[in-house]
mmCIF file of C-alpha atoms in Angstrom:
data_model
loop_
_atom_site.group_PDB
_atom_site.id
_atom_site.type_symbol
_atom_site.label_atom_id
_atom_site.label_comp_id
_atom_site.label_asym_id
_atom_site.label_seq_id
_atom_site.Cartn_x
_atom_site.Cartn_y
_atom_site.Cartn_z
ATOM 1 C CA MET A 1 -19.801 -27.143 -35.761
ATOM 2 C CA LEU A 2 -18.908 -30.751 -34.875
ATOM 3 C CA VAL A 3 -17.678 -32.468 -38.047
ATOM 4 C CA GLU A 4 -16.258 -35.812 -36.918
ATOM 5 C CA LEU A 5 -16.117 -37.911 -33.766
ATOM 6 C CA SER A 6 -13.614 -40.757 -33.516
ATOM 7 C CA ILE A 7 -13.735 -43.208 -30.582
ATOM 8 C CA ARG A 8 -11.229 -45.971 -29.682
ATOM 9 C CA ASN A 9 -11.487 -48.450 -26.781
ATOM 10 C CA PHE A 10 -14.095 -46.415 -24.925
ATOM 11 C CA ILE A 11 -16.425 -48.349 -22.555
ATOM 12 C CA LEU A 12 -18.071 -50.875 -24.913
ATOM 13 C CA ILE A 13 -16.874 -49.292 -28.149
ATOM 14 C CA ASP A 14 -13.862 -50.852 -29.827
ATOM 15 C CA ARG A 15 -13.675 -48.535 -32.833
ATOM 16 C CA LEU A 16 -16.155 -45.981 -34.147
ATOM 17 C CA ASP A 17 -15.883 -43.085 -36.619
ATOM 18 C CA LEU A 18 -18.836 -40.716 -37.051
ATOM 19 C CA SER A 19 -19.220 -37.878 -39.547
ATOM 20 C CA PHE A 20 -21.795 -35.103 -39.164
ATOM 21 C CA SER A 21 -23.285 -32.888 -41.865
ATOM 22 C CA ASP A 22 -24.867 -29.449 -41.674
ATOM 23 C CA GLY A 23 -28.190 -29.136 -39.941
ATOM 24 C CA LEU A 24 -29.839 -31.232 -37.257
ATOM 25 C CA THR A 25 -28.527 -34.718 -36.490
ATOM 26 C CA VAL A 26 -30.650 -37.115 -34.450
ATOM 27 C CA LEU A 27 -29.300 -40.272 -32.804
ATOM 28 C CA SER A 28 -32.139 -42.664 -32.048
ATOM 29 C CA GLY A 29 -32.353 -46.178 -30.720
ATOM 30 C CA GLU A 30 -33.705 -48.386 -27.986
ATOM 31 C CA THR A 31 -32.651 -48.063 -24.385
ATOM 32 C CA GLY A 32 -29.176 -49.559 -23.962
ATOM 33 C CA ALA A 33 -28.236 -49.125 -27.612
ATOM 34 C CA GLY A 34 -25.299 -46.878 -26.646
ATOM 35 C CA LYS A 35 -26.543 -43.361 -27.331
ATOM 36 C CA SER A 36 -25.337 -42.082 -23.951
ATOM 37 C CA ILE A 37 -21.883 -43.611 -24.563
ATOM 38 C CA LEU A 38 -21.461 -41.299 -27.546
ATOM 39 C CA LEU A 39 -22.345 -38.310 -25.355
ATOM 40 C CA ASP A 40 -19.931 -39.541 -22.670
ATOM 41 C CA ALA A 41 -17.176 -39.757 -25.285
ATOM 42 C CA LEU A 42 -17.959 -36.244 -26.505
ATOM 43 C CA ASN A 43 -17.973 -34.986 -22.914
ATOM 44 C CA LEU A 44 -14.545 -36.558 -22.341
ATOM 45 C CA VAL A 45 -12.966 -34.940 -25.392
ATOM 46 C CA ILE A 46 -14.168 -31.457 -24.382
ATOM 47 C CA GLY A 47 -12.623 -31.667 -20.911
ATOM 48 C CA GLY A 48 -14.879 -33.954 -18.896
ATOM 49 C CA ARG A 49 -13.521 -36.083 -16.074
ATOM 50 C CA GLY A 50 -11.313 -38.910 -17.338
ATOM 51 C CA GLU A 51 -11.626 -42.111 -15.306
ATOM 52 C CA THR A 52 -9.979 -45.467 -15.937
ATOM 53 C CA GLY A 53 -13.441 -47.046 -15.824
ATOM 54 C CA LEU A 54 -14.106 -45.487 -19.236
ATOM 55 C CA ILE A 55 -11.396 -47.641 -20.858
ATOM 56 C CA ARG A 56 -12.603 -50.763 -22.650
ATOM 57 C CA GLN A 57 -11.778 -53.991 -20.829
ATOM 58 C CA LYS A 58 -8.378 -55.540 -21.593
ATOM 59 C CA LYS A 59 -7.197 -52.316 -23.265
ATOM 60 C CA ASP A 60 -4.420 -50.015 -22.033
ATOM 61 C CA GLN A 61 -5.899 -46.715 -23.123
ATOM 62 C CA ALA A 62 -8.958 -44.985 -24.570
ATOM 63 C CA VAL A 63 -8.749 -42.255 -27.215
ATOM 64 C CA VAL A 64 -11.499 -39.852 -28.314
ATOM 65 C CA THR A 65 -10.987 -37.312 -31.102
ATOM 66 C CA ALA A 66 -13.421 -34.574 -32.158
ATOM 67 C CA SER A 67 -13.052 -32.325 -35.218
ATOM 68 C CA PHE A 68 -14.778 -28.948 -35.434
ATOM 69 C CA GLU A 69 -15.258 -26.433 -38.201
ATOM 70 C CA ILE A 70 -14.711 -22.909 -36.863
ATOM 71 C CA LYS A 71 -15.970 -19.685 -38.457
ATOM 72 C CA ASN A 72 -16.245 -16.179 -36.958
ATOM 73 C CA HIS A 73 -16.040 -17.330 -33.342
ATOM 74 C CA ASN A 74 -14.762 -14.229 -31.514
ATOM 75 C CA MET A 75 -15.075 -15.677 -28.015
ATOM 76 C CA LEU A 76 -13.019 -18.715 -29.030
ATOM 77 C CA LYS A 77 -10.539 -16.435 -30.763
ATOM 78 C CA SER A 78 -10.017 -14.472 -27.538
ATOM 79 C CA TYR A 79 -9.595 -17.638 -25.486
ATOM 80 C CA LEU A 80 -7.100 -19.176 -27.918
ATOM 81 C CA LYS A 81 -5.099 -15.951 -27.782
ATOM 82 C CA GLU A 82 -4.897 -16.308 -23.998
ATOM 83 C CA ILE A 83 -3.369 -19.792 -24.339
ATOM 84 C CA GLU A 84 -1.111 -18.604 -27.186
ATOM 85 C CA VAL A 85 -2.735 -20.510 -30.069
ATOM 86 C CA ASP A 86 -2.983 -19.020 -33.575
ATOM 87 C CA PHE A 87 -6.713 -18.678 -34.321
ATOM 88 C CA GLN A 88 -6.195 -18.061 -38.045
ATOM 89 C CA GLU A 89 -4.515 -21.434 -38.418
ATOM 90 C CA ILE A 90 -7.353 -23.094 -36.503
ATOM 91 C CA GLU A 91 -9.955 -21.278 -38.587
ATOM 92 C CA GLN A 92 -8.242 -22.374 -41.802
ATOM 93 C CA ASP A 93 -7.367 -25.991 -40.976
ATOM 94 C CA GLY A 94 -10.109 -26.794 -38.491
ATOM 95 C CA LEU A 95 -9.951 -27.492 -34.778
ATOM 96 C CA ILE A 96 -9.157 -31.031 -33.603
ATOM 97 C CA LEU A 97 -9.431 -32.003 -29.940
ATOM 98 C CA ARG A 98 -8.018 -35.290 -28.705
ATOM 99 C CA ARG A 99 -8.163 -36.862 -25.252
ATOM 100 C CA VAL A 100 -6.176 -39.895 -24.133
ATOM 101 C CA ILE A 101 -6.692 -41.690 -20.807
ATOM 102 C CA LYS A 102 -4.428 -44.552 -19.766
ATOM 103 C CA ARG A 103 -5.011 -47.546 -17.549
ATOM 104 C CA GLU A 104 -2.392 -46.404 -14.980
ATOM 105 C CA GLY A 105 -4.442 -43.235 -14.417
ATOM 106 C CA SER A 106 -2.681 -40.605 -16.541
ATOM 107 C CA SER A 107 -4.613 -38.345 -18.896
ATOM 108 C CA ARG A 108 -3.422 -36.157 -21.782
ATOM 109 C CA ALA A 109 -5.117 -33.558 -23.965
ATOM 110 C CA PHE A 110 -4.207 -32.231 -27.413
ATOM 111 C CA LEU A 111 -5.263 -29.359 -29.655
ATOM 112 C CA ASN A 112 -4.316 -30.071 -33.290
ATOM 113 C CA ASP A 113 -1.657 -32.504 -31.982
ATOM 114 C CA ARG A 114 -0.284 -29.849 -29.661
ATOM 115 C CA PRO A 115 -0.287 -30.860 -25.952
ATOM 116 C CA ILE A 116 -2.477 -28.641 -23.773
ATOM 117 C CA SER A 117 -3.743 -28.835 -20.210
ATOM 118 C CA VAL A 118 -7.085 -30.448 -19.421
ATOM 119 C CA ASN A 119 -8.247 -27.079 -18.058
ATOM 120 C CA ALA A 120 -7.449 -25.448 -21.411
ATOM 121 C CA LEU A 121 -9.282 -28.277 -23.175
ATOM 122 C CA LYS A 122 -12.283 -27.726 -20.934
ATOM 123 C CA GLY A 123 -12.217 -23.980 -21.630
ATOM 124 C CA ILE A 124 -12.271 -24.628 -25.380
ATOM 125 C CA GLY A 125 -14.974 -27.266 -25.028
ATOM 126 C CA GLU A 126 -17.285 -24.939 -23.116
ATOM 127 C CA LEU A 127 -17.166 -22.504 -26.038
ATOM 128 C CA LEU A 128 -17.854 -25.207 -28.652
ATOM 129 C CA VAL A 129 -20.308 -27.675 -27.127
ATOM 130 C CA GLU A 130 -23.154 -27.557 -24.648
ATOM 131 C CA ILE A 131 -24.357 -30.948 -23.442
ATOM 132 C CA GLN A 132 -27.743 -30.768 -21.777
ATOM 133 C CA GLY A 133 -29.527 -33.439 -19.870
ATOM 134 C CA GLN A 134 -33.065 -33.647 -18.751
ATOM 135 C CA PHE A 135 -32.290 -32.034 -15.385
ATOM 136 C CA ASP A 136 -29.392 -29.779 -16.454
ATOM 137 C CA ALA A 137 -29.474 -26.022 -16.012
ATOM 138 C CA HIS A 138 -29.690 -24.804 -19.578
ATOM 139 C CA GLY A 139 -27.113 -22.250 -20.649
ATOM 140 C CA LEU A 140 -29.806 -19.904 -21.876
ATOM 141 C CA MET A 141 -31.284 -19.860 -18.382
ATOM 142 C CA ARG A 142 -28.001 -18.794 -16.753
ATOM 143 C CA THR A 143 -28.113 -15.016 -16.377
ATOM 144 C CA SER A 144 -24.311 -14.904 -16.316
ATOM 145 C CA SER A 145 -24.271 -15.911 -19.991
ATOM 146 C CA HIS A 146 -26.933 -13.482 -21.231
ATOM 147 C CA ARG A 147 -24.508 -10.611 -21.751
ATOM 148 C CA GLN A 148 -22.149 -12.876 -23.706
ATOM 149 C CA PHE A 149 -24.954 -13.948 -26.028
ATOM 150 C CA LEU A 150 -26.059 -10.344 -26.513
ATOM 151 C CA ASP A 151 -22.525 -9.160 -27.317
ATOM 152 C CA LEU A 152 -21.989 -12.105 -29.638
ATOM 153 C CA PHE A 153 -25.242 -11.397 -31.480
ATOM 154 C CA ALA A 154 -24.446 -7.665 -31.795
ATOM 155 C CA ASN A 155 -20.850 -8.387 -32.918
ATOM 156 C CA HIS A 156 -19.420 -6.283 -30.080
ATOM 157 C CA SER A 157 -15.987 -7.940 -30.060
ATOM 158 C CA ALA A 158 -14.038 -4.744 -30.853
ATOM 159 C CA LEU A 159 -16.079 -2.736 -28.360
ATOM 160 C CA LEU A 160 -15.567 -5.386 -25.670
ATOM 161 C CA ASN A 161 -11.803 -5.298 -26.184
ATOM 162 C CA ALA A 162 -11.772 -1.496 -25.983
ATOM 163 C CA VAL A 163 -13.815 -1.492 -22.771
ATOM 164 C CA ARG A 164 -11.668 -4.262 -21.300
ATOM 165 C CA GLU A 165 -8.431 -2.351 -21.984
ATOM 166 C CA LYS A 166 -9.792 0.873 -20.490
ATOM 167 C CA PHE A 167 -11.172 -0.954 -17.478
ATOM 168 C CA LEU A 168 -7.844 -2.716 -16.854
ATOM 169 C CA TYR A 169 -6.056 0.636 -17.150
ATOM 170 C CA TRP A 170 -8.447 2.132 -14.606
ATOM 171 C CA GLU A 171 -7.903 -0.826 -12.252
ATOM 172 C CA ASN A 172 -4.136 -0.444 -12.625
ATOM 173 C CA CYS A 173 -4.351 3.270 -11.810
ATOM 174 C CA LYS A 174 -6.423 2.540 -8.710
ATOM 175 C CA SER A 175 -3.967 -0.124 -7.588
ATOM 176 C CA ARG A 176 -0.976 2.210 -7.978
ATOM 177 C CA PHE A 177 -2.850 4.982 -6.163
ATOM 178 C CA GLU A 178 -3.765 2.738 -3.208
ATOM 179 C CA THR A 179 -0.207 1.386 -3.012
ATOM 180 C CA ALA A 180 1.257 4.900 -3.044
ATOM 181 C CA LYS A 181 -1.247 6.058 -0.411
ATOM 182 C CA LEU A 182 -0.318 3.167 1.885
ATOM 183 C CA GLU A 183 3.410 3.750 1.358
ATOM 184 C CA LEU A 184 3.010 7.465 2.108
ATOM 185 C CA LYS A 185 1.032 6.700 5.283
ATOM 186 C CA GLN A 186 3.741 4.309 6.447
ATOM 187 C CA SER A 187 6.441 6.823 5.543
ATOM 188 C CA ILE A 188 4.763 9.622 7.500
ATOM 189 C CA GLU A 189 4.480 7.329 10.521
ATOM 190 C CA GLU A 190 8.188 6.590 10.117
ATOM 191 C CA GLN A 191 9.183 10.234 9.527
ATOM 192 C CA GLU A 192 9.742 11.153 13.190
ATOM 193 C CA PHE A 193 12.018 8.151 13.696
ATOM 194 C CA LEU A 194 13.915 8.932 10.485
ATOM 195 C CA GLU A 195 14.481 12.546 11.510
ATOM 196 C CA PHE A 196 15.705 11.468 14.957
ATOM 197 C CA SER A 197 18.034 8.861 13.429
ATOM 198 C CA LEU A 198 19.424 11.349 10.922
ATOM 199 C CA ASN A 199 20.085 13.847 13.729
ATOM 200 C CA GLU A 200 22.049 11.174 15.617
ATOM 201 C CA LEU A 201 24.157 10.482 12.550
ATOM 202 C CA VAL A 202 24.737 14.185 11.894
ATOM 203 C CA VAL A 203 25.826 14.758 15.508
ATOM 204 C CA LEU A 204 28.133 11.747 15.304
ATOM 205 C CA SER A 205 29.575 13.182 12.060
ATOM 206 C CA ILE A 206 31.411 10.001 11.139
ATOM 207 C CA LYS A 207 33.791 10.037 8.195
ATOM 208 C CA ASP A 208 34.606 7.286 5.719
ATOM 209 C CA GLY A 209 37.268 4.961 7.142
ATOM 210 C CA GLU A 210 37.200 6.642 10.564
ATOM 211 C CA GLU A 211 36.537 3.464 12.556
ATOM 212 C CA GLU A 212 39.502 1.692 10.975
ATOM 213 C CA GLU A 213 41.786 4.651 11.701
ATOM 214 C CA LEU A 214 40.617 4.820 15.321
ATOM 215 C CA ALA A 215 41.128 1.081 15.798
ATOM 216 C CA GLU A 216 44.711 1.361 14.568
ATOM 217 C CA LEU A 217 45.347 4.393 16.803
ATOM 218 C CA ARG A 218 43.904 2.596 19.813
ATOM 219 C CA SER A 219 46.231 -0.334 19.206
ATOM 220 C CA SER A 220 49.187 2.050 19.101
ATOM 221 C CA LEU A 221 48.093 3.894 22.253
ATOM 222 C CA THR A 222 47.511 0.621 24.089
ATOM 223 C CA ASP A 223 51.164 -0.287 23.453
ATOM 224 C CA ALA A 224 52.114 3.047 25.062
ATOM 225 C CA GLU A 225 50.762 1.845 28.422
ATOM 226 C CA LYS A 226 53.258 -0.989 28.404
ATOM 227 C CA ASN A 227 56.046 1.454 27.484
ATOM 228 C CA ILE A 228 55.319 3.805 30.383
ATOM 229 C CA GLU A 229 55.431 0.904 32.846
ATOM 230 C CA LEU A 230 58.900 -0.018 31.615
ATOM 231 C CA ILE A 231 60.091 3.615 31.695
ATOM 232 C CA ASN A 232 58.846 4.123 35.266
ATOM 233 C CA SER A 233 60.657 0.962 36.324
ATOM 234 C CA SER A 234 63.837 2.259 34.681
ATOM 235 C CA ILE A 235 63.544 5.599 36.514
ATOM 236 C CA GLU A 236 63.173 3.682 39.776
ATOM 237 C CA TYR A 237 66.345 1.743 38.989
ATOM 238 C CA LEU A 238 68.167 5.018 38.355
ATOM 239 C CA SER A 239 66.928 7.264 41.173
ATOM 240 C CA GLY A 240 65.208 5.034 43.679
ATOM 241 C CA GLU A 241 66.411 4.381 47.242
ATOM 242 C CA LYS A 242 68.498 1.529 45.899
ATOM 243 C CA GLY A 243 69.005 3.012 42.450
ATOM 244 C CA ALA A 244 72.209 3.569 40.514
ATOM 245 C CA SER A 245 72.460 7.269 41.462
ATOM 246 C CA VAL A 246 72.380 6.498 45.182
ATOM 247 C CA ILE A 247 74.914 3.718 44.777
ATOM 248 C CA LEU A 248 77.328 5.956 42.821
ATOM 249 C CA SER A 249 76.958 8.737 45.398
ATOM 250 C CA ASN A 250 77.870 6.280 48.159
ATOM 251 C CA VAL A 251 80.875 5.132 46.115
ATOM 252 C CA GLN A 252 81.940 8.743 45.634
ATOM 253 C CA ARG A 253 81.771 9.498 49.362
ATOM 254 C CA SER A 254 83.769 6.382 50.213
ATOM 255 C CA LEU A 255 86.495 7.253 47.704
ATOM 256 C CA ASP A 256 86.732 10.803 49.045
ATOM 257 C CA ARG A 257 88.010 9.331 52.276
ATOM 258 C CA VAL A 258 90.714 7.292 50.558
ATOM 259 C CA SER A 259 94.211 8.611 51.449
ATOM 260 C CA ILE A 260 95.680 8.149 47.990
ATOM 261 C CA LYS A 261 94.877 10.440 45.138
ATOM 262 C CA ILE A 262 92.622 8.902 42.441
ATOM 263 C CA PRO A 263 91.273 11.926 40.569
ATOM 264 C CA SER A 264 90.579 10.105 37.319
ATOM 265 C CA VAL A 265 88.276 7.664 39.070
ATOM 266 C CA LEU A 266 86.446 10.390 40.947
ATOM 267 C CA GLU A 267 85.961 12.380 37.736
ATOM 268 C CA ALA A 268 84.547 9.320 35.982
ATOM 269 C CA ILE A 269 82.098 8.768 38.829
ATOM 270 C CA ASP A 270 81.108 12.449 38.729
ATOM 271 C CA ARG A 271 80.420 12.166 35.006
ATOM 272 C CA ALA A 272 78.425 8.964 35.544
ATOM 273 C CA ILE A 273 76.269 10.634 38.206
ATOM 274 C CA VAL A 274 75.613 13.619 35.909
ATOM 275 C CA GLU A 275 74.703 11.363 32.962
ATOM 276 C CA LEU A 276 72.446 9.238 35.166
ATOM 277 C CA ASN A 277 70.616 12.374 36.316
ATOM 278 C CA GLU A 278 70.237 13.539 32.702
ATOM 279 C CA SER A 279 68.911 10.110 31.717
ATOM 280 C CA GLU A 280 66.436 10.223 34.596
ATOM 281 C CA HIS A 281 65.149 13.666 33.534
ATOM 282 C CA ALA A 282 64.884 12.548 29.879
ATOM 283 C CA LEU A 283 62.890 9.456 30.855
ATOM 284 C CA ALA A 284 60.632 11.594 33.050
ATOM 285 C CA ARG A 285 59.900 13.898 30.108
ATOM 286 C CA ILE A 286 59.061 10.877 27.901
ATOM 287 C CA ALA A 287 56.802 9.480 30.644
ATOM 288 C CA ASN A 288 54.923 12.788 30.876
ATOM 289 C CA LYS A 289 54.367 12.765 27.106
ATOM 290 C CA ILE A 290 53.043 9.206 27.230
ATOM 291 C CA ASN A 291 50.692 10.184 30.072
ATOM 292 C CA SER A 292 49.128 12.764 27.740
ATOM 293 C CA ASP A 293 48.656 9.941 25.178
ATOM 294 C CA GLU A 294 46.638 8.055 27.821
ATOM 295 C CA THR A 295 44.094 10.872 27.725
ATOM 296 C CA ARG A 296 43.987 10.513 23.951
ATOM 297 C CA LEU A 297 43.403 6.766 24.351
ATOM 298 C CA GLU A 298 40.323 7.456 26.476
ATOM 299 C CA GLU A 299 39.004 9.809 23.802
ATOM 300 C CA VAL A 300 39.570 7.179 21.104
ATOM 301 C CA GLU A 301 37.805 4.509 23.170
ATOM 302 C CA VAL A 302 34.775 6.759 23.693
ATOM 303 C CA ARG A 303 34.604 7.651 19.996
ATOM 304 C CA LEU A 304 34.816 4.006 18.918
ATOM 305 C CA ALA A 305 32.095 3.044 21.410
ATOM 306 C CA GLU A 306 29.769 5.769 20.045
ATOM 307 C CA ILE A 307 30.295 4.689 16.443
ATOM 308 C CA ARG A 308 29.809 0.982 17.113
ATOM 309 C CA SER A 309 26.806 1.503 19.383
ATOM 310 C CA LEU A 310 24.976 3.512 16.710
ATOM 311 C CA ALA A 311 25.865 0.914 14.074
ATOM 312 C CA ARG A 312 24.387 -1.878 16.240
ATOM 313 C CA LYS A 313 21.258 0.197 16.847
ATOM 314 C CA HIS A 314 20.583 0.469 13.110
ATOM 315 C CA GLY A 315 21.740 -3.059 12.264
ATOM 316 C CA VAL A 316 24.482 -1.977 9.878
ATOM 317 C CA PRO A 317 28.279 -2.285 9.945
ATOM 318 C CA SER A 318 30.133 0.789 11.188
ATOM 319 C CA THR A 319 31.388 1.346 7.654
ATOM 320 C CA GLY A 320 27.748 1.649 6.491
ATOM 321 C CA LEU A 321 26.749 4.598 8.704
ATOM 322 C CA VAL A 322 27.672 7.225 6.106
ATOM 323 C CA GLU A 323 25.591 5.433 3.462
ATOM 324 C CA LEU A 324 22.741 5.024 5.974
ATOM 325 C CA ALA A 325 22.638 8.778 6.531
ATOM 326 C CA GLU A 326 22.305 9.353 2.769
ATOM 327 C CA GLU A 327 19.554 6.732 2.533
ATOM 328 C CA ILE A 328 17.582 8.390 5.347
ATOM 329 C CA ARG A 329 17.953 11.766 3.620
ATOM 330 C CA ARG A 330 16.513 10.254 0.417
ATOM 331 C CA LYS A 331 13.564 8.744 2.316
ATOM 332 C CA LEU A 332 12.759 12.056 3.970
ATOM 333 C CA GLU A 333 12.937 13.785 0.596
ATOM 334 C CA ASN A 334 10.565 11.195 -0.896
ATOM 335 C CA ILE A 335 8.127 11.803 1.956
ATOM 336 C CA LYS A 336 8.126 15.507 1.086
ATOM 337 C CA LEU A 337 7.465 14.650 -2.572
ATOM 338 C CA GLY A 338 4.926 11.938 -1.698
ATOM 339 C CA ASP A 339 1.948 14.299 -1.457
ATOM 340 C CA ASN A 340 2.542 15.630 -4.960
ATOM 341 C CA LYS A 341 2.950 12.118 -6.365
ATOM 342 C CA LEU A 342 -0.241 10.975 -4.633
ATOM 343 C CA ARG A 343 -2.215 13.886 -6.076
ATOM 344 C CA ASP A 344 -0.926 13.061 -9.563
ATOM 345 C CA LEU A 345 -1.981 9.415 -9.189
ATOM 346 C CA GLU A 346 -5.407 10.446 -7.908
ATOM 347 C CA GLU A 347 -5.886 12.646 -10.973
ATOM 348 C CA GLU A 348 -4.855 9.708 -13.148
ATOM 349 C CA VAL A 349 -7.502 7.515 -11.468
ATOM 350 C CA ILE A 350 -10.202 10.121 -12.115
ATOM 351 C CA THR A 351 -9.141 10.522 -15.748
ATOM 352 C CA SER A 352 -8.977 6.766 -16.384
ATOM 353 C CA ARG A 353 -12.424 6.339 -14.808
ATOM 354 C CA LYS A 354 -13.867 8.882 -17.222
ATOM 355 C CA LEU A 355 -12.148 7.184 -20.163
ATOM 356 C CA SER A 356 -13.623 3.812 -19.181
ATOM 357 C CA LYS A 357 -17.141 5.155 -19.689
ATOM 358 C CA ILE A 358 -18.341 4.518 -23.238
#
């Protein structure tokens, strides 16, 4: 029930305070006496459109305050709960709505001196006041409100809450069921690709840290190519057409024709030729070993290319391939379990639908 209406600087009104008693109140007067201004003020304070044209001339703001006495209003109680307002306090102390519009265009709304949005103010106002004009569609004629009036008259608040909770639970079950069904459909469509991808990873059989180890080995084997070039050059210097062995042999033959005896020199040359030959054979053995490492280098290069190619294909770093394989295994397992989960959710939908019937 409207108890008081306070108006400040509103259209033609400078200051007005009205008090209302129980029962019917009639405002009468000649045309132009200001009856409609009072209704406009009441409309503003329950969430109507606030325009600067409603502010009294030469004033900075207009303020309208309406006080209501609230008793056993279940619909209002539910709405106040939605906007986190304590209904018991309102029921005990009364409900006071206040609307302030300023000349610069701003507008503020208050519930018992607590700031609220204009939309919240309008929601409260619609539950407290119905302003009807000569050509308005009366609330009683709106079929959408008939059920509310019936429930209010029959005091069905508890029943409404019970039905609402069960209906929301049913809706939630349906939503989870539809989501799970869509996810399962997408998973089944993806299953063939997942199985193919997992097979690739299994065949590759990569191990943790393998790429890093291969990269280090490749670097070492690449250095071996440079080493074999140097060794082959050294062998050429030793045994080539103009190598040290040929030169020493020529020296030996020349000294054999010398008339004087120089055995110590000839023996030294003989030893040098033998040692050069041994060095040549040793270098040849090393070169052969390095040539076998070249084959290993090719194997390493191929392995690295396979690992990195598969990583690029799946958009993950090479170090993430092992984890990717585990993730794919989990997805495939979930697909296998998806049918059971979907059946459980479908049963839950059926059960919740039965529970929602009262």
